[in-house]
Amino acid sequence: PLPAIKEEIMQARRESKAALRAEEFIVELTKGAGGVGMTLGWDKSLKAAVVKTIDSNGAAARTKKLTVGDLVRGIQGIRVESMSFRKIIKHLRSVPRTVVLIMTKAPKGYVPVRAGTRTRRIENLKVKRKPPPRAPAAGPPPPPRRQHNETGRKP
């Protein structure tokens, strides 16, 4: 298993380098007990997954390459610009141990927006499904309908 894992990491590095653009950089993060030590969020204005928080004890902080607001552009050599936030997180979660990310620095003057709930810790993603519709609350029955007589008129 160890040689297979090393080969997988080497393959991810090669694919990431091949997909790299001029303004981008590569970050390798090894998952620990608490994941990779960062929280991602979706920025609607940039239409991109961004780093929302960095855990000071996690792998993301130890690299000293990431800052809040940096944008995720690729995972394991696969470009993610056209993916939904949910798919990006799902892809990150599927990586077994070492995550190879293609990143860009936050745009100049970028201020992360804290509104909304579209923030996920990579290590704790739980897919939330909409609850089934609730039955109407039990209350008094509706008033009985008036019946029509044979002529079609109300009595």
XYZ file of N, CA and C in Angstrom:
465
model
N 0.802 -1.207 0.000
C 0.000 0.000 0.000
C 0.847 1.275 0.000
N 1.984 1.274 0.702
C 2.805 2.480 0.785
C 3.314 2.924 -0.581
N 3.865 2.010 -1.419
C 4.294 2.445 -2.748
C 3.136 2.996 -3.588
N 1.947 2.428 -3.425
C 0.789 2.919 -4.172
C 0.433 4.334 -3.748
N 0.505 4.620 -2.448
C 0.209 5.963 -1.942
C 1.232 6.955 -2.464
N 2.515 6.556 -2.421
C 3.557 7.454 -2.934
C 3.359 7.727 -4.422
N 2.995 6.699 -5.171
C 2.767 6.878 -6.605
C 1.578 7.809 -6.844
N 0.544 7.680 -6.021
C -0.634 8.545 -6.142
C -0.264 10.010 -5.889
N 0.568 10.245 -4.877
C 1.014 11.609 -4.559
C 1.873 12.161 -5.698
N 2.773 11.329 -6.214
C 3.636 11.767 -7.318
C 2.788 12.105 -8.550
N 1.772 11.279 -8.816
C 0.882 11.533 -9.952
C 0.146 12.863 -9.752
N -0.347 13.107 -8.532
C -1.057 14.362 -8.242
C -0.119 15.551 -8.419
N 1.128 15.423 -8.009
C 2.103 16.505 -8.196
C 2.326 16.791 -9.680
N 2.521 15.715 -10.468
C 2.758 15.891 -11.905
C 1.564 16.571 -12.577
N 0.362 16.097 -12.259
C -0.833 16.666 -12.882
C -1.048 18.117 -12.448
N -0.738 18.413 -11.193
C -0.893 19.783 -10.706
C 0.096 20.720 -11.395
N 1.328 20.277 -11.548
C 2.333 21.107 -12.220
C 1.963 21.338 -13.677
N 1.386 20.322 -14.311
C 0.988 20.459 -15.715
C -0.171 21.451 -15.860
N -1.044 21.530 -14.853
C -2.214 22.420 -14.918
C -1.929 23.815 -14.378
N -0.739 24.034 -13.849
C -0.389 25.294 -13.198
C -0.306 26.458 -14.183
N -0.868 27.603 -13.785
C -0.793 28.838 -14.577
C 0.166 29.800 -13.888
N 0.491 30.887 -14.547
C 1.539 31.803 -14.083
C 1.317 32.322 -12.668
N 0.116 32.759 -12.327
C -0.121 33.394 -11.023
C -0.434 32.388 -9.918
N -0.395 31.110 -10.218
C -0.799 30.074 -9.259
C 0.405 29.428 -8.582
N 0.125 28.808 -7.440
C 1.162 28.079 -6.719
C 0.575 26.779 -6.178
N 1.457 25.835 -5.874
C 1.030 24.518 -5.380
C 1.284 24.421 -3.886
N 0.323 23.835 -3.185
C 0.445 23.585 -1.752
C 0.106 22.123 -1.516
N 0.967 21.444 -0.777
C 0.697 20.054 -0.388
C 0.369 20.030 1.093
N -0.771 19.434 1.411
C -1.214 19.341 2.798
C -1.470 17.877 3.136
N -0.887 17.414 4.226
C -1.116 16.050 4.682
C -2.187 16.071 5.746
N -3.220 15.286 5.521
C -4.335 15.238 6.465
C -3.881 14.589 7.766
N -4.282 15.209 8.875
C -4.030 14.655 10.189
C -5.351 14.243 10.804
N -5.341 14.068 12.114
C -6.562 13.673 12.818
C -7.648 14.732 12.644
N -7.265 16.000 12.537
C -8.232 17.087 12.389
C -8.352 17.585 10.965
N -7.993 16.773 9.987
C -8.072 17.196 8.585
C -6.838 17.972 8.181
N -7.002 18.962 7.301
C -5.864 19.744 6.819
C -5.722 21.074 7.538
N -6.664 21.388 8.428
C -6.526 22.574 9.260
C -6.967 23.873 8.627
N -7.959 23.810 7.745
C -8.497 25.053 7.191
C -9.976 24.860 6.879
N -10.666 25.977 6.786
C -12.082 25.990 6.444
C -12.233 26.707 5.120
N -13.024 26.132 4.231
C -13.285 26.762 2.943
C -14.690 27.341 2.926
N -14.873 28.361 2.126
C -16.191 28.947 1.925
C -16.353 29.300 0.464
N -17.573 29.614 0.077
C -17.863 29.984 -1.310
C -18.061 31.488 -1.382
N -17.324 32.139 -2.246
C -17.484 33.565 -2.453
C -18.293 33.767 -3.722
N -19.505 34.305 -3.567
C -20.400 34.483 -4.717
C -19.847 35.475 -5.734
N -19.201 36.532 -5.256
C -18.710 37.549 -6.193
C -17.558 37.006 -7.038
N -16.709 36.175 -6.453
C -15.591 35.585 -7.197
C -15.974 34.266 -7.861
N -17.097 33.692 -7.429
C -17.540 32.370 -7.892
C -16.417 31.361 -7.730
N -15.895 31.311 -6.498
C -14.761 30.437 -6.217
C -14.771 29.998 -4.757
N -14.134 28.853 -4.507
C -13.919 28.390 -3.142
C -12.724 29.154 -2.589
N -12.871 29.720 -1.397
C -11.804 30.511 -0.787
C -11.501 29.985 0.604
N -10.286 30.237 1.062
C -9.892 29.871 2.422
C -10.554 30.865 3.367
N -11.394 30.369 4.270
C -12.099 31.233 5.225
C -11.342 31.340 6.542
N -10.859 30.209 7.037
C -10.085 30.223 8.282
C -8.936 29.231 8.165
N -7.901 29.476 8.946
C -6.761 28.561 9.013
C -6.510 28.256 10.479
N -6.539 26.963 10.806
C -6.279 26.517 12.169
C -4.784 26.654 12.453
N -4.440 27.341 13.518
C -3.022 27.609 13.808
C -2.209 26.340 14.063
N -2.863 25.230 14.385
C -2.148 23.977 14.650
C -2.229 22.989 13.493
N -2.849 23.373 12.383
C -3.061 22.443 11.281
C -1.983 22.506 10.217
N -2.113 21.591 9.269
C -1.150 21.501 8.165
C -1.154 22.768 7.314
N -2.306 23.387 7.145
C -2.393 24.605 6.331
C -1.550 25.729 6.923
N -1.530 25.850 8.241
C -0.720 26.899 8.889
C 0.766 26.562 8.828
N 1.086 25.288 8.945
C 2.506 24.885 8.935
C 3.181 25.154 7.589
N 2.420 25.173 6.499
C 3.041 25.444 5.193
C 3.488 26.895 5.077
N 2.809 27.790 5.777
C 3.078 29.228 5.724
C 2.928 29.793 4.317
N 2.198 29.089 3.455
C 1.954 29.567 2.095
C 0.534 30.109 1.944
N -0.370 29.688 2.811
C -1.778 30.042 2.670
C -2.174 31.184 3.581
N -3.083 32.015 3.077
C -3.680 33.072 3.886
C -5.184 33.057 3.648
N -5.918 33.650 4.575
C -7.360 33.751 4.420
C -7.666 34.547 3.155
N -8.575 34.021 2.343
C -8.941 34.676 1.095
C -8.309 34.052 -0.137
N -7.306 33.172 0.038
C -6.706 32.511 -1.118
C -7.756 31.639 -1.806
N -7.653 31.540 -3.132
C -8.643 30.819 -3.927
C -8.143 29.444 -4.330
N -9.015 28.446 -4.246
C -8.700 27.081 -4.684
C -8.978 27.008 -6.186
N -7.966 26.635 -6.955
C -8.106 26.551 -8.409
C -8.013 25.114 -8.923
N -7.401 24.228 -8.124
C -7.274 22.840 -8.557
C -7.005 21.921 -7.381
N -7.410 20.661 -7.542
C -7.197 19.638 -6.518
C -6.654 18.405 -7.219
N -5.489 17.945 -6.789
C -4.861 16.756 -7.367
C -4.722 16.904 -8.886
N -4.466 18.106 -9.366
C -4.261 18.343 -10.792
C -5.531 18.552 -11.592
N -6.679 18.515 -10.929
C -7.961 18.704 -11.617
C -8.445 20.125 -11.361
N -8.718 20.870 -12.437
C -9.209 22.243 -12.300
C -10.616 22.224 -11.703
N -10.891 23.167 -10.789
C -12.186 23.175 -10.103
C -12.992 24.453 -10.346
N -12.552 25.309 -11.252
C -13.254 26.566 -11.485
C -14.714 26.376 -11.894
N -15.017 25.303 -12.605
C -16.390 25.101 -13.073
C -17.201 24.190 -12.141
N -16.606 23.743 -11.042
C -17.305 22.852 -10.106
C -18.114 23.651 -9.098
N -19.175 23.033 -8.609
C -19.947 23.640 -7.521
C -19.147 23.497 -6.231
N -19.511 24.299 -5.245
C -18.814 24.244 -3.952
C -18.938 22.857 -3.345
N -20.111 22.274 -3.429
C -20.343 20.941 -2.864
C -19.428 19.902 -3.514
N -19.251 19.986 -4.841
C -18.386 19.033 -5.539
C -16.917 19.243 -5.169
N -16.525 20.494 -4.993
C -15.146 20.781 -4.593
C -14.858 20.136 -3.242
N -15.753 20.335 -2.286
C -15.558 19.762 -0.955
C -15.576 18.242 -1.022
N -16.485 17.697 -1.791
C -16.567 16.239 -1.921
C -15.261 15.694 -2.501
N -14.714 16.394 -3.496
C -13.443 15.969 -4.104
C -12.306 16.045 -3.091
N -12.260 17.111 -2.311
C -11.227 17.233 -1.273
C -11.329 16.106 -0.257
N -12.551 15.784 0.134
C -12.756 14.723 1.125
C -12.347 13.359 0.588
N -12.421 13.168 -0.737
C -12.114 11.862 -1.323
C -10.616 11.583 -1.412
N -9.794 12.617 -1.258
C -8.344 12.426 -1.320
C -7.904 11.712 -0.040
N -7.193 10.575 -0.166
C -6.894 9.779 1.021
C -5.999 10.448 2.066
N -4.845 10.967 1.703
C -3.929 11.456 2.735
C -3.302 12.802 2.389
N -2.570 12.881 1.308
C -1.901 14.127 0.940
C -2.687 14.831 -0.157
N -3.098 16.060 0.130
C -3.876 16.865 -0.812
C -2.921 17.817 -1.517
N -2.940 17.799 -2.856
C -2.129 18.725 -3.651
C -3.091 19.760 -4.234
N -2.968 21.003 -3.763
C -3.876 22.069 -4.177
C -3.179 23.051 -5.102
N -3.909 23.514 -6.091
C -3.460 24.634 -6.925
C -4.219 25.846 -6.392
N -3.488 26.871 -5.991
C -4.072 28.042 -5.343
C -3.639 29.323 -6.050
N -4.427 30.384 -5.844
C -4.010 31.732 -6.214
C -4.206 32.609 -4.984
N -3.415 33.633 -4.886
C -3.554 34.560 -3.774
C -4.852 35.346 -3.906
N -5.350 35.790 -2.786
C -6.580 36.591 -2.779
C -6.355 37.862 -3.588
N -7.386 38.320 -4.288
C -7.244 39.582 -5.026
C -6.895 40.723 -4.067
N -6.175 41.710 -4.564
C -5.768 42.845 -3.735
C -6.995 43.524 -3.135
N -6.962 43.755 -1.838
C -8.067 44.411 -1.153
C -9.225 43.493 -0.835
N -9.057 42.186 -1.040
C -10.153 41.243 -0.801
C -10.481 41.151 0.685
N -11.762 41.241 0.987
C -12.240 41.079 2.360
C -13.269 39.957 2.345
N -13.005 38.852 3.042
C -13.969 37.753 3.022
C -15.305 38.177 3.618
N -16.378 37.765 2.976
C -17.724 38.050 3.462
C -18.124 36.928 4.394
N -18.587 37.281 5.576
C -18.924 36.265 6.563
C -20.396 35.866 6.524
N -21.182 36.487 5.685
C -22.614 36.182 5.646
C -22.843 34.826 5.000
N -23.894 34.163 5.416
C -24.274 32.891 4.809
C -23.712 31.702 5.552
N -24.108 30.541 5.098
C -23.707 29.307 5.770
C -22.889 28.412 4.861
N -22.437 28.913 3.729
C -21.724 28.062 2.790
C -20.244 27.991 3.151
N -19.971 27.552 4.355
C -18.606 27.353 4.817
C -18.509 25.926 5.310
N -17.472 25.221 4.917
C -17.324 23.829 5.317
C -15.903 23.561 5.777
N -15.783 22.863 6.882
C -14.481 22.351 7.274
C -14.242 21.125 6.417
N -13.109 21.044 5.796
C -12.828 19.933 4.894
C -12.953 18.607 5.618
N -12.487 18.569 6.849
C -12.476 17.296 7.563
C -13.824 16.913 8.154
N -14.764 17.836 8.233
C -16.034 17.550 8.888
C -17.233 17.717 7.975
N -17.047 17.585 6.684
C -18.174 17.789 5.778
C -19.205 16.698 5.967
N -20.417 17.119 6.191
C -21.546 16.202 6.212
C -22.541 16.761 5.221
N -22.921 15.961 4.263
C -23.852 16.431 3.253
C -25.204 16.616 3.918
N -25.687 17.831 3.880
C -26.975 18.139 4.481
C -28.056 17.990 3.424
N -29.025 17.210 3.740
C -30.158 17.034 2.845
C -31.335 17.807 3.401
N -32.186 18.278 2.511
C -33.369 18.990 2.961
C -34.274 18.003 3.677
N -34.832 18.398 4.819
C -35.736 17.486 5.511
C -37.005 17.298 4.694
N -37.656 16.138 4.865
C -38.898 15.932 4.117
C -39.941 16.949 4.547
N -40.883 17.267 3.674
C -41.903 18.261 4.041
C -42.708 17.778 5.244
N -43.002 18.694 6.123
C -43.755 18.352 7.332
C -45.247 18.320 7.016
N -45.926 17.445 7.746
C -47.381 17.397 7.619
C -47.943 18.656 8.266
N -49.074 19.146 7.760
C -49.649 20.352 8.369
C -49.956 20.099 9.848
N -49.817 21.132 10.621
C -50.064 21.023 12.059
C -51.529 20.656 12.296
N -51.720 19.794 13.277
C -53.089 19.395 13.604
C -53.799 20.574 14.240
N -54.944 20.885 13.737
C -55.719 22.006 14.248
C -57.186 21.697 14.060
N -58.002 22.671 14.227
C -59.434 22.404 14.044
C -59.715 22.084 12.574
N -60.679 21.210 12.330
C -60.996 20.860 10.940
C -61.591 22.060 10.218
N -61.464 22.102 8.903
C -62.029 23.228 8.159
C -63.559 23.212 8.282
N -64.204 24.376 8.123
C -65.666 24.415 8.228
C -66.292 23.592 7.110
N -67.454 22.980 7.388
C -68.094 22.155 6.360
C -68.540 23.026 5.185
N -68.516 22.457 4.002
C -68.930 23.184 2.794
C -70.449 23.216 2.718
N -70.947 24.307 2.189
C -72.394 24.407 1.967
C -72.775 23.511 0.803
N -73.856 22.884 0.944
C -74.320 22.005 -0.118
C -75.315 22.736 -0.991
N -75.327 22.389 -2.256
C -76.259 23.001 -3.205
C -77.494 22.117 -3.331
N -78.635 22.772 -3.592
C -79.855 21.976 -3.799
C -79.915 21.545 -5.264
N -80.959 20.921 -5.677
C -81.069 20.364 -7.031
C -81.020 21.423 -8.105
N -81.357 22.645 -7.828
C -81.371 23.691 -8.840
C -79.986 24.302 -9.022
N -79.024 23.908 -8.190
C -77.678 24.449 -8.289
C -77.482 25.711 -7.506
N -78.513 26.109 -6.742
C -78.406 27.323 -5.964
C -78.149 26.965 -4.505
N -77.523 27.915 -3.826
C -77.282 27.711 -2.400
C -78.603 27.826 -1.651
N -78.807 27.019 -0.597
C -80.061 27.099 0.159
C -80.235 28.409 0.886
